[in-house]
Short mmCIF file of N, CA and C in Angstrom, two decimals:
data_model
loop_
_atom_site.label_atom_id
_atom_site.label_comp_id
_atom_site.label_asym_id
_atom_site.label_seq_id
_atom_site.Cartn_x
_atom_site.Cartn_y
_atom_site.Cartn_z
N MET A 1 -64.58 -116.18 2.11
CA MET A 1 -62.81 -116.21 1.69
C MET A 1 -62.50 -115.16 0.48
N LYS A 2 -63.45 -115.31 -0.77
CA LYS A 2 -63.26 -114.36 -2.00
C LYS A 2 -63.73 -113.08 -1.77
N GLY A 3 -64.33 -113.16 -0.75
CA GLY A 3 -64.71 -111.21 -0.68
C GLY A 3 -63.44 -110.99 0.15
N ILE A 4 -63.06 -111.51 0.86
CA ILE A 4 -61.52 -111.13 2.14
C ILE A 4 -60.48 -110.75 1.03
N HIS A 5 -60.58 -111.69 0.07
CA HIS A 5 -59.32 -111.54 -1.03
C HIS A 5 -59.17 -110.10 -1.99
N ARG A 6 -60.89 -109.91 -2.41
CA ARG A 6 -61.33 -108.76 -3.14
C ARG A 6 -61.25 -107.73 -2.35
N ALA A 7 -61.43 -107.52 -1.07
CA ALA A 7 -61.26 -106.55 -0.52
C ALA A 7 -59.55 -106.20 -0.34
N ALA A 8 -58.88 -107.03 -0.06
CA ALA A 8 -57.46 -107.07 0.03
C ALA A 8 -56.74 -106.57 -1.13
N ALA A 9 -57.01 -107.01 -2.68
CA ALA A 9 -57.22 -106.67 -3.99
C ALA A 9 -57.23 -105.43 -4.11
N ALA A 10 -58.53 -104.56 -3.56
CA ALA A 10 -59.34 -103.68 -3.85
C ALA A 10 -58.58 -102.37 -3.03
N ALA A 11 -58.00 -102.72 -2.07
CA ALA A 11 -57.26 -102.14 -0.85
C ALA A 11 -55.62 -101.59 -1.49
N LEU A 12 -55.43 -102.87 -2.09
CA LEU A 12 -53.52 -102.93 -2.30
C LEU A 12 -54.12 -102.05 -3.59
N VAL A 13 -54.55 -102.03 -4.56
CA VAL A 13 -54.81 -101.04 -5.73
C VAL A 13 -54.89 -99.72 -5.39
N LEU A 14 -56.30 -99.42 -4.57
CA LEU A 14 -56.18 -97.99 -3.99
C LEU A 14 -54.57 -97.57 -3.15
N LEU A 15 -53.62 -98.62 -2.54
CA LEU A 15 -52.77 -97.96 -1.96
C LEU A 15 -51.60 -98.06 -3.13
N LEU A 16 -51.48 -98.52 -3.97
CA LEU A 16 -50.56 -98.46 -5.20
C LEU A 16 -50.95 -97.33 -5.64
N ALA A 17 -51.98 -97.36 -6.33
CA ALA A 17 -52.62 -96.20 -6.87
C ALA A 17 -52.40 -94.44 -6.41
N GLY A 18 -52.58 -94.47 -5.12
CA GLY A 18 -52.05 -93.43 -4.14
C GLY A 18 -50.68 -93.36 -4.21
N THR A 19 -49.68 -94.24 -3.95
CA THR A 19 -48.22 -94.09 -3.96
C THR A 19 -47.52 -93.42 -5.30
N ALA A 20 -48.52 -94.14 -6.87
CA ALA A 20 -47.99 -94.11 -8.22
C ALA A 20 -48.29 -92.13 -8.08
N ALA A 21 -49.58 -91.99 -7.33
CA ALA A 21 -49.99 -90.48 -7.77
C ALA A 21 -48.58 -89.66 -6.62
N GLY A 22 -48.42 -89.72 -6.41
CA GLY A 22 -47.94 -89.04 -4.99
C GLY A 22 -46.47 -89.11 -5.79
N CYS A 23 -45.71 -90.27 -5.99
CA CYS A 23 -44.31 -90.21 -6.98
C CYS A 23 -43.97 -89.34 -7.93
N GLY A 24 -45.16 -89.07 -8.91
CA GLY A 24 -44.94 -88.25 -10.32
C GLY A 24 -45.15 -86.61 -9.72
N ALA A 25 -46.27 -86.80 -8.75
CA ALA A 25 -46.82 -85.35 -8.66
C ALA A 25 -45.21 -84.04 -7.70
N GLU A 26 -45.02 -83.61 -8.63
CA GLU A 26 -43.89 -82.46 -7.61
C GLU A 26 -45.02 -81.41 -7.88
N GLU A 27 -44.83 -80.44 -6.80
CA GLU A 27 -44.82 -79.06 -6.86
C GLU A 27 -44.98 -78.07 -7.95
N LYS A 28 -45.39 -77.28 -8.52
CA LYS A 28 -45.85 -76.42 -9.22
C LYS A 28 -45.76 -74.99 -9.18
N ARG A 29 -44.94 -74.27 -9.67
CA ARG A 29 -45.38 -72.81 -9.25
C ARG A 29 -46.40 -72.33 -10.09
N GLU A 30 -47.22 -72.51 -9.95
CA GLU A 30 -48.65 -71.61 -10.60
C GLU A 30 -48.78 -69.91 -11.02
N TYR A 31 -47.83 -69.16 -10.26
CA TYR A 31 -47.83 -68.25 -10.34
C TYR A 31 -46.98 -67.79 -11.57
N GLY A 32 -46.61 -66.56 -11.60
CA GLY A 32 -45.81 -66.07 -13.05
C GLY A 32 -45.04 -65.20 -12.13
N LEU A 33 -43.57 -65.32 -12.23
CA LEU A 33 -42.67 -64.61 -11.97
C LEU A 33 -42.78 -62.95 -11.83
N PRO A 34 -42.48 -62.33 -10.97
CA PRO A 34 -42.90 -60.73 -11.05
C PRO A 34 -41.90 -60.13 -11.69
N GLU A 35 -42.18 -59.24 -12.07
CA GLU A 35 -40.97 -58.25 -12.92
C GLU A 35 -40.51 -57.19 -11.98
N ASN A 36 -41.06 -57.12 -10.77
CA ASN A 36 -40.91 -56.08 -10.10
C ASN A 36 -40.62 -56.94 -8.74
N LEU A 37 -39.58 -56.89 -7.66
CA LEU A 37 -39.65 -57.99 -6.47
C LEU A 37 -39.28 -56.52 -5.64
N CYS A 38 -40.47 -56.43 -4.55
CA CYS A 38 -40.46 -55.53 -3.59
C CYS A 38 -39.44 -53.99 -4.09
N GLU A 39 -40.54 -53.86 -5.24
CA GLU A 39 -40.61 -52.43 -5.54
C GLU A 39 -39.20 -52.41 -6.59
N VAL A 40 -38.55 -53.19 -6.77
CA VAL A 40 -37.25 -53.52 -7.24
C VAL A 40 -37.40 -54.04 -8.91
N PRO A 41 -36.96 -53.74 -10.02
CA PRO A 41 -37.56 -54.35 -11.25
C PRO A 41 -36.35 -55.42 -11.30
N VAL A 42 -36.61 -56.53 -11.51
CA VAL A 42 -35.96 -57.89 -11.56
C VAL A 42 -36.22 -58.36 -12.96
N ASN A 43 -35.08 -59.41 -13.75
CA ASN A 43 -35.33 -60.53 -14.44
C ASN A 43 -35.72 -61.80 -13.97
N GLU A 44 -36.72 -62.40 -14.48
CA GLU A 44 -36.84 -63.74 -14.24
C GLU A 44 -35.82 -64.33 -13.23
N ASP A 45 -34.59 -64.85 -13.87
CA ASP A 45 -34.23 -65.32 -13.41
C ASP A 45 -33.11 -64.60 -11.76
N VAL A 46 -33.75 -63.48 -11.46
CA VAL A 46 -33.02 -63.42 -10.55
C VAL A 46 -33.89 -64.18 -9.26
N ALA A 47 -35.22 -63.34 -9.47
CA ALA A 47 -36.63 -64.16 -8.80
C ALA A 47 -36.72 -65.36 -8.16
N ASP A 48 -36.47 -66.28 -9.55
CA ASP A 48 -36.60 -67.82 -9.64
C ASP A 48 -35.76 -68.34 -8.64
N PRO A 49 -34.52 -68.47 -8.16
CA PRO A 49 -34.12 -69.57 -6.90
C PRO A 49 -34.68 -69.41 -5.78
N VAL A 50 -35.62 -68.77 -5.37
CA VAL A 50 -35.60 -68.08 -3.63
C VAL A 50 -37.51 -68.31 -3.79
N LEU A 51 -38.08 -68.34 -4.92
CA LEU A 51 -39.69 -68.60 -5.21
C LEU A 51 -39.77 -69.99 -5.31
N PRO A 52 -40.47 -70.48 -3.98
CA PRO A 52 -40.65 -71.84 -4.22
C PRO A 52 -42.22 -71.77 -5.10
N PRO A 53 -42.43 -73.41 -5.66
CA PRO A 53 -43.51 -73.57 -5.74
C PRO A 53 -44.69 -73.08 -5.30
N GLY A 54 -45.97 -73.02 -5.89
CA GLY A 54 -47.61 -72.91 -5.29
C GLY A 54 -47.64 -72.08 -5.75
N LYS A 55 -49.64 -71.69 -5.59
CA LYS A 55 -50.49 -71.11 -6.58
C LYS A 55 -50.53 -69.91 -6.94
N ALA A 56 -50.16 -69.15 -5.36
CA ALA A 56 -50.02 -67.52 -5.55
C ALA A 56 -49.43 -66.59 -4.56
N LEU A 57 -48.67 -65.66 -5.68
CA LEU A 57 -47.44 -65.37 -4.86
C LEU A 57 -48.25 -63.53 -4.92
N GLU A 58 -47.92 -63.39 -3.23
CA GLU A 58 -48.23 -61.43 -2.72
C GLU A 58 -47.00 -61.24 -1.93
N GLN A 59 -47.15 -60.18 -2.64
CA GLN A 59 -45.99 -59.03 -1.90
C GLN A 59 -46.94 -58.12 -0.98
N GLN A 60 -46.17 -57.48 0.32
CA GLN A 60 -46.49 -56.70 0.86
C GLN A 60 -45.50 -55.53 1.29
N ALA A 61 -45.16 -54.59 0.18
CA ALA A 61 -44.02 -54.17 -0.03
C ALA A 61 -44.24 -52.44 0.41
N GLU A 62 -43.24 -51.80 1.30
CA GLU A 62 -42.91 -50.34 0.94
C GLU A 62 -42.63 -49.39 0.19
N PRO A 63 -42.76 -48.49 -0.30
CA PRO A 63 -41.94 -47.60 -1.04
C PRO A 63 -40.32 -47.91 -0.81
N LEU A 64 -40.16 -48.09 -2.23
CA LEU A 64 -38.19 -47.78 -2.10
C LEU A 64 -37.59 -46.18 -1.70
N GLU A 65 -38.20 -45.96 -0.59
CA GLU A 65 -37.05 -44.86 -0.22
C GLU A 65 -36.58 -44.80 1.18
N PRO A 66 -35.48 -43.86 1.13
CA PRO A 66 -34.68 -43.74 2.54
C PRO A 66 -35.83 -43.43 3.12
N PRO A 67 -34.77 -43.48 4.69
CA PRO A 67 -34.06 -44.46 4.48
C PRO A 67 -33.97 -46.01 4.61
N VAL A 68 -35.26 -46.45 5.20
CA VAL A 68 -35.23 -47.99 5.33
C VAL A 68 -36.81 -48.16 4.63
N SER A 69 -36.56 -49.64 3.72
CA SER A 69 -38.17 -50.06 3.33
C SER A 69 -37.87 -51.61 3.63
N SER A 70 -38.93 -51.93 3.28
CA SER A 70 -38.94 -53.48 3.76
C SER A 70 -40.08 -54.00 2.92
N CYS A 71 -39.78 -55.53 2.60
CA CYS A 71 -41.07 -56.36 1.73
C CYS A 71 -41.09 -57.74 2.53
N ARG A 72 -42.50 -58.05 2.13
CA ARG A 72 -42.76 -59.60 2.72
C ARG A 72 -43.23 -60.35 1.54
N VAL A 73 -42.69 -61.50 1.06
CA VAL A 73 -43.46 -62.22 -0.44
C VAL A 73 -43.48 -63.50 0.23
N LEU A 74 -45.23 -63.66 -0.19
CA LEU A 74 -45.57 -64.69 0.52
C LEU A 74 -46.16 -65.53 -0.53
N VAL A 75 -46.07 -66.67 -0.48
CA VAL A 75 -46.44 -67.82 -1.55
C VAL A 75 -47.64 -68.36 -0.41
N ASP A 76 -48.89 -68.94 -1.18
CA ASP A 76 -50.07 -69.24 -0.74
C ASP A 76 -49.95 -68.69 0.69
N LYS A 77 -49.97 -67.99 1.05
CA LYS A 77 -49.98 -67.17 2.62
C LYS A 77 -48.80 -67.52 3.07
N ARG A 78 -47.77 -68.17 2.98
CA ARG A 78 -46.47 -68.15 4.08
C ARG A 78 -45.60 -67.41 3.19
N ARG A 79 -44.61 -66.64 4.55
CA ARG A 79 -43.80 -65.82 4.00
C ARG A 79 -42.29 -67.01 3.50
N VAL A 80 -42.13 -66.38 2.22
CA VAL A 80 -41.11 -67.25 2.32
C VAL A 80 -39.49 -66.26 1.47
N LEU A 81 -39.80 -64.80 1.69
CA LEU A 81 -38.69 -63.90 1.94
C LEU A 81 -39.26 -62.94 2.69
N PHE A 82 -37.85 -62.38 3.03
CA PHE A 82 -38.39 -60.50 3.87
C PHE A 82 -37.28 -60.35 3.14
N VAL A 83 -37.35 -58.65 2.83
CA VAL A 83 -35.68 -58.11 2.31
C VAL A 83 -36.32 -56.82 2.93
N SER A 84 -34.82 -56.44 3.32
CA SER A 84 -35.10 -54.98 3.81
C SER A 84 -33.92 -54.26 3.35
N ILE A 85 -34.05 -52.96 2.77
CA ILE A 85 -33.11 -52.24 2.01
C ILE A 85 -32.85 -51.03 3.16
N SER A 86 -31.34 -50.65 3.23
CA SER A 86 -31.41 -49.51 4.04
C SER A 86 -30.34 -48.72 3.49
N GLN A 87 -30.52 -47.45 3.29
CA GLN A 87 -29.79 -46.56 2.46
C GLN A 87 -29.30 -45.75 3.04
N ILE A 88 -27.86 -45.46 3.96
CA ILE A 88 -27.18 -45.17 5.24
C ILE A 88 -25.89 -44.41 4.82
N GLY A 89 -25.15 -43.82 5.39
CA GLY A 89 -24.51 -43.04 5.64
C GLY A 89 -23.24 -43.64 5.86
N GLU A 90 -23.09 -44.72 6.93
CA GLU A 90 -21.40 -45.28 7.07
C GLU A 90 -21.50 -46.89 6.79
N PHE A 91 -20.83 -47.63 6.91
CA PHE A 91 -20.51 -48.74 7.08
C PHE A 91 -20.80 -49.76 7.47
N SER A 92 -21.65 -50.84 7.22
CA SER A 92 -22.19 -51.79 8.14
C SER A 92 -21.65 -52.71 7.76
N ASP A 93 -20.67 -53.90 8.14
CA ASP A 93 -20.17 -54.51 8.32
C ASP A 93 -20.48 -55.92 8.35
N PRO A 94 -21.01 -56.40 7.16
CA PRO A 94 -21.87 -58.04 7.58
C PRO A 94 -21.39 -58.68 8.42
N MET A 95 -20.17 -58.97 8.62
CA MET A 95 -19.25 -59.89 9.22
C MET A 95 -18.98 -59.29 10.39
N GLY A 96 -19.23 -57.97 10.58
CA GLY A 96 -19.15 -57.76 12.20
C GLY A 96 -19.67 -57.97 13.23
N GLU A 97 -19.08 -57.82 14.65
CA GLU A 97 -19.57 -58.41 15.54
C GLU A 97 -20.61 -58.08 16.00
N ARG A 98 -21.29 -56.76 15.54
CA ARG A 98 -22.45 -55.83 15.62
C ARG A 98 -23.74 -56.69 15.11
N GLU A 99 -23.46 -57.35 13.63
CA GLU A 99 -24.27 -57.86 12.64
C GLU A 99 -24.24 -59.49 12.74
N LYS A 100 -23.64 -60.10 13.93
CA LYS A 100 -23.64 -61.10 13.60
C LYS A 100 -25.12 -61.95 14.35
N GLN A 101 -25.92 -61.54 15.22
CA GLN A 101 -27.15 -62.07 15.71
C GLN A 101 -27.81 -63.01 15.02
N PRO A 102 -28.30 -62.50 13.68
CA PRO A 102 -29.20 -62.79 12.64
C PRO A 102 -29.24 -64.18 11.93
N PHE A 103 -27.73 -64.52 12.12
CA PHE A 103 -27.31 -65.73 11.66
C PHE A 103 -26.75 -66.69 11.80
N ARG A 104 -27.13 -68.20 11.03
CA ARG A 104 -26.80 -69.22 11.80
C ARG A 104 -25.77 -69.78 10.26
N ASN A 105 -24.16 -69.72 11.28
CA ASN A 105 -23.47 -70.62 10.36
C ASN A 105 -23.04 -69.46 9.47
N ARG A 106 -22.91 -67.75 9.74
CA ARG A 106 -22.21 -66.98 8.74
C ARG A 106 -20.72 -67.52 8.21
N LYS A 107 -21.17 -66.79 6.52
CA LYS A 107 -19.58 -67.13 6.12
C LYS A 107 -19.90 -65.91 5.40
N GLU A 108 -18.42 -65.57 5.09
CA GLU A 108 -18.25 -64.02 4.46
C GLU A 108 -18.21 -64.25 2.68
N MET A 109 -19.18 -63.75 1.53
CA MET A 109 -19.81 -63.97 0.65
C MET A 109 -18.25 -63.56 -0.07
N LYS A 110 -18.45 -64.21 -1.19
CA LYS A 110 -17.23 -64.13 -2.36
C LYS A 110 -17.81 -63.59 -3.51
N ASP A 111 -16.27 -62.97 -4.33
CA ASP A 111 -16.99 -62.57 -5.51
C ASP A 111 -17.92 -61.78 -5.85
N LEU A 112 -17.89 -60.57 -4.95
CA LEU A 112 -19.37 -59.86 -4.81
C LEU A 112 -19.27 -58.55 -6.51
N PRO A 113 -20.47 -58.95 -7.15
CA PRO A 113 -20.24 -58.07 -8.47
C PRO A 113 -20.31 -56.64 -8.25
N PHE A 114 -19.92 -55.75 -7.20
CA PHE A 114 -20.02 -54.20 -6.81
C PHE A 114 -19.16 -54.05 -5.72
N GLU A 115 -18.62 -53.03 -5.52
CA GLU A 115 -17.71 -53.05 -4.11
C GLU A 115 -18.42 -53.04 -2.76
N GLY A 116 -18.21 -53.50 -1.92
CA GLY A 116 -18.89 -54.05 -0.77
C GLY A 116 -18.10 -55.46 -0.29
N LYS A 117 -19.09 -55.51 0.77
CA LYS A 117 -19.42 -57.00 2.07
C LYS A 117 -20.38 -57.25 2.04
N GLY A 118 -20.38 -58.74 1.91
CA GLY A 118 -21.77 -59.62 2.05
C GLY A 118 -21.64 -60.80 3.16
N ALA A 119 -22.42 -61.23 3.73
CA ALA A 119 -22.53 -62.47 4.67
C ALA A 119 -23.27 -63.09 4.23
N ILE A 120 -23.48 -64.53 4.60
CA ILE A 120 -24.46 -65.17 4.21
C ILE A 120 -24.17 -66.54 5.32
N GLY A 121 -25.80 -67.18 5.57
CA GLY A 121 -25.67 -67.98 6.65
C GLY A 121 -27.05 -69.11 6.10
N ASP A 122 -27.65 -69.84 6.85
CA ASP A 122 -28.30 -71.08 5.95
C ASP A 122 -29.57 -70.41 5.86
N THR A 123 -30.30 -69.47 6.47
CA THR A 123 -31.14 -68.70 5.65
C THR A 123 -31.52 -67.24 5.48
N ASN A 124 -30.54 -66.45 5.76
CA ASN A 124 -29.93 -65.28 5.69
C ASN A 124 -29.03 -64.82 4.74
N ALA A 125 -29.04 -63.33 4.56
CA ALA A 125 -27.78 -62.83 3.41
C ALA A 125 -28.27 -61.42 4.24
N MET A 126 -26.85 -60.96 4.18
CA MET A 126 -26.94 -58.99 4.12
C MET A 126 -25.72 -58.68 3.25
N VAL A 127 -26.03 -57.47 2.37
CA VAL A 127 -24.97 -57.27 1.57
C VAL A 127 -25.08 -55.60 2.11
N ALA A 128 -23.88 -55.22 2.01
CA ALA A 128 -23.38 -53.72 2.27
C ALA A 128 -22.75 -53.55 1.06
N ALA A 129 -23.51 -52.42 -0.14
CA ALA A 129 -22.81 -51.98 -0.97
C ALA A 129 -22.35 -50.44 -1.10
N GLU A 130 -21.71 -50.06 -1.69
CA GLU A 130 -20.61 -49.02 -1.99
C GLU A 130 -22.18 -48.09 -2.38
N CYS A 131 -22.31 -46.82 -2.41
CA CYS A 131 -23.63 -46.26 -3.28
C CYS A 131 -23.42 -44.88 -2.94
N ASP A 132 -22.92 -44.40 -4.33
CA ASP A 132 -22.47 -42.70 -4.37
C ASP A 132 -23.89 -42.36 -4.86
N SER A 133 -25.06 -41.62 -4.02
CA SER A 133 -25.92 -41.36 -4.52
C SER A 133 -26.23 -39.65 -3.90
N ASP A 134 -27.06 -39.34 -3.94
CA ASP A 134 -27.27 -38.03 -3.26
C ASP A 134 -28.05 -38.18 -1.96
N VAL A 135 -28.42 -39.30 -1.68
CA VAL A 135 -28.88 -39.94 -0.72
C VAL A 135 -28.27 -40.55 1.02
N SER A 136 -27.06 -41.64 -0.13
CA SER A 136 -26.36 -42.74 1.10
C SER A 136 -25.13 -42.93 0.21
N ARG A 137 -24.40 -43.23 1.08
CA ARG A 137 -22.97 -43.83 0.38
C ARG A 137 -23.02 -45.30 0.72
N TYR A 138 -23.86 -45.83 1.11
CA TYR A 138 -24.01 -46.92 1.64
C TYR A 138 -25.57 -47.56 1.31
N LEU A 139 -25.74 -49.05 0.43
CA LEU A 139 -26.66 -49.94 0.80
C LEU A 139 -26.46 -50.90 1.64
N LEU A 140 -27.64 -51.14 3.00
CA LEU A 140 -27.44 -52.19 3.53
C LEU A 140 -28.87 -53.20 2.73
N VAL A 141 -28.43 -54.36 2.40
CA VAL A 141 -29.63 -55.32 2.03
C VAL A 141 -29.58 -56.47 2.84
N GLU A 142 -30.73 -56.77 3.38
CA GLU A 142 -30.93 -57.98 4.07
C GLU A 142 -31.91 -58.43 3.71
N PHE A 143 -31.82 -60.20 3.97
CA PHE A 143 -32.55 -60.93 2.92
C PHE A 143 -32.74 -62.13 4.55
N THR A 144 -34.14 -62.69 4.32
CA THR A 144 -34.18 -63.94 5.10
C THR A 144 -34.98 -64.57 3.90
N VAL A 145 -34.93 -65.60 3.93
CA VAL A 145 -36.02 -66.66 3.23
C VAL A 145 -36.53 -67.58 4.06
N GLY A 146 -37.42 -68.46 3.50
CA GLY A 146 -38.28 -69.91 4.54
C GLY A 146 -36.90 -70.85 4.39
N GLU A 147 -36.46 -71.84 5.23
CA GLU A 147 -36.35 -72.91 5.03
C GLU A 147 -37.22 -74.20 4.00
N SER A 148 -38.10 -73.78 4.00
CA SER A 148 -39.18 -74.95 2.59
C SER A 148 -38.66 -74.61 1.46
N LEU A 149 -37.66 -73.00 0.97
CA LEU A 149 -36.88 -73.12 0.28
C LEU A 149 -36.43 -74.27 -0.62
N ASP A 150 -35.43 -75.00 0.11
CA ASP A 150 -34.78 -76.20 -0.22
C ASP A 150 -34.41 -76.77 1.03
N GLY A 151 -35.14 -78.24 1.43
CA GLY A 151 -34.34 -78.57 2.41
C GLY A 151 -32.94 -78.97 2.70
N ASP A 152 -32.15 -78.95 1.13
CA ASP A 152 -30.38 -79.42 1.32
C ASP A 152 -29.85 -77.36 1.57
N THR A 153 -29.69 -77.54 2.68
CA THR A 153 -28.96 -76.28 3.42
C THR A 153 -27.79 -75.79 2.73
N VAL A 154 -26.86 -76.76 1.54
CA VAL A 154 -25.98 -76.43 0.83
C VAL A 154 -26.43 -75.48 -0.30
N ARG A 155 -27.71 -76.13 -1.50
CA ARG A 155 -27.89 -75.69 -2.10
C ARG A 155 -28.92 -74.66 -1.96
N ARG A 156 -29.39 -74.57 -0.31
CA ARG A 156 -30.56 -73.26 -0.22
C ARG A 156 -29.09 -72.25 -0.08
N ARG A 157 -28.08 -72.18 0.48
CA ARG A 157 -27.75 -71.04 0.91
C ARG A 157 -26.90 -70.55 -0.52
N GLU A 158 -26.15 -71.60 -1.36
CA GLU A 158 -26.19 -71.12 -2.92
C GLU A 158 -27.38 -70.34 -3.53
N LYS A 159 -28.67 -70.71 -3.38
CA LYS A 159 -29.59 -69.80 -4.13
C LYS A 159 -29.52 -68.49 -3.41
N ILE A 160 -29.95 -68.54 -2.13
CA ILE A 160 -29.58 -67.27 -1.06
C ILE A 160 -28.24 -66.29 -1.75
N ASP A 161 -27.21 -66.82 -2.00
CA ASP A 161 -25.94 -66.32 -2.07
C ASP A 161 -26.22 -65.71 -3.66
N ARG A 162 -26.55 -66.74 -4.56
CA ARG A 162 -27.11 -65.82 -6.33
C ARG A 162 -27.64 -64.68 -6.29
N PHE A 163 -29.15 -65.14 -5.23
CA PHE A 163 -29.80 -63.86 -5.15
C PHE A 163 -29.75 -62.83 -4.46
N ALA A 164 -28.88 -62.69 -3.08
CA ALA A 164 -28.13 -61.80 -2.65
C ALA A 164 -27.52 -61.19 -3.40
N LYS A 165 -26.56 -61.30 -4.59
CA LYS A 165 -25.85 -60.79 -5.45
C LYS A 165 -26.54 -60.05 -5.83
N GLU A 166 -27.40 -60.96 -7.10
CA GLU A 166 -27.62 -60.32 -8.02
C GLU A 166 -29.00 -59.40 -7.94
N TYR A 167 -29.52 -59.39 -6.86
CA TYR A 167 -30.86 -58.65 -6.34
C TYR A 167 -30.45 -57.28 -5.99
N THR A 168 -29.06 -57.06 -4.94
CA THR A 168 -28.49 -56.18 -4.85
C THR A 168 -28.15 -55.56 -5.77
N LYS A 169 -27.65 -55.98 -7.12
CA LYS A 169 -26.95 -54.91 -7.89
C LYS A 169 -28.48 -54.50 -8.65
N ALA A 170 -29.42 -54.88 -8.58
CA ALA A 170 -30.62 -54.25 -9.09
C ALA A 170 -31.13 -53.04 -8.45
N VAL A 171 -30.91 -53.57 -7.00
CA VAL A 171 -31.14 -52.34 -5.90
C VAL A 171 -30.14 -50.91 -6.02
N LYS A 172 -29.00 -51.45 -6.13
CA LYS A 172 -28.44 -50.27 -6.80
C LYS A 172 -28.67 -49.43 -7.89
N GLU A 173 -29.03 -50.49 -9.06
CA GLU A 173 -29.74 -49.30 -10.10
C GLU A 173 -31.17 -48.81 -9.77
N ALA A 174 -32.15 -49.37 -9.28
CA ALA A 174 -33.23 -48.85 -8.63
C ALA A 174 -33.00 -47.63 -8.28
N VAL A 175 -32.09 -47.59 -7.06
CA VAL A 175 -31.72 -46.08 -6.26
C VAL A 175 -30.81 -45.17 -6.54
N SER A 176 -30.63 -45.49 -8.29
CA SER A 176 -29.27 -44.60 -8.87
C SER A 176 -28.19 -44.67 -8.03
N CYS A 177 -27.29 -45.53 -7.59
CA CYS A 177 -26.18 -45.34 -6.96
C CYS A 177 -25.19 -45.68 -8.19
N SER A 178 -24.32 -44.81 -8.47
CA SER A 178 -23.14 -44.66 -9.38
C SER A 178 -21.77 -45.70 -9.16
N ALA A 179 -21.67 -46.21 -7.58
CA ALA A 179 -20.52 -47.01 -7.21
C ALA A 179 -20.83 -47.98 -7.62
#
């Protein structure tokens, strides 16, 4: 009988220890935030909202050259962000009929810090910004993030919105847009 109680007590101690270890153990970001995200110089606070915890960050980026460049950002070999940057001559409306396909719950972005238009969905955003450069009249910057970014859809959308605005502003500087 004592053996059964001891075995039960030992199992209970192990169970509680495992539960306690899981409670306080939050995943941490073990990699440093990049100074360049997808070939675009950014402050840490720009990248922070869309980069989840993990051990290693990897970027698979094409050079930031016209007409189109793209980039995949992986954390622990999982794609967490995809960015496409198009330098184009004609306006492409993110809220237009042609652009609705990649969105789930598309809404118009408000308060862009530059001239343009944007749309946001549950896992993506698209921003068309005016760009007065030798190469293009507009930038079209598209973003897709992994749902693992945040299980709370409202918070994830807020993070995507903040990132899309700040990142597009950084892209405009990187490609020398004066508009």
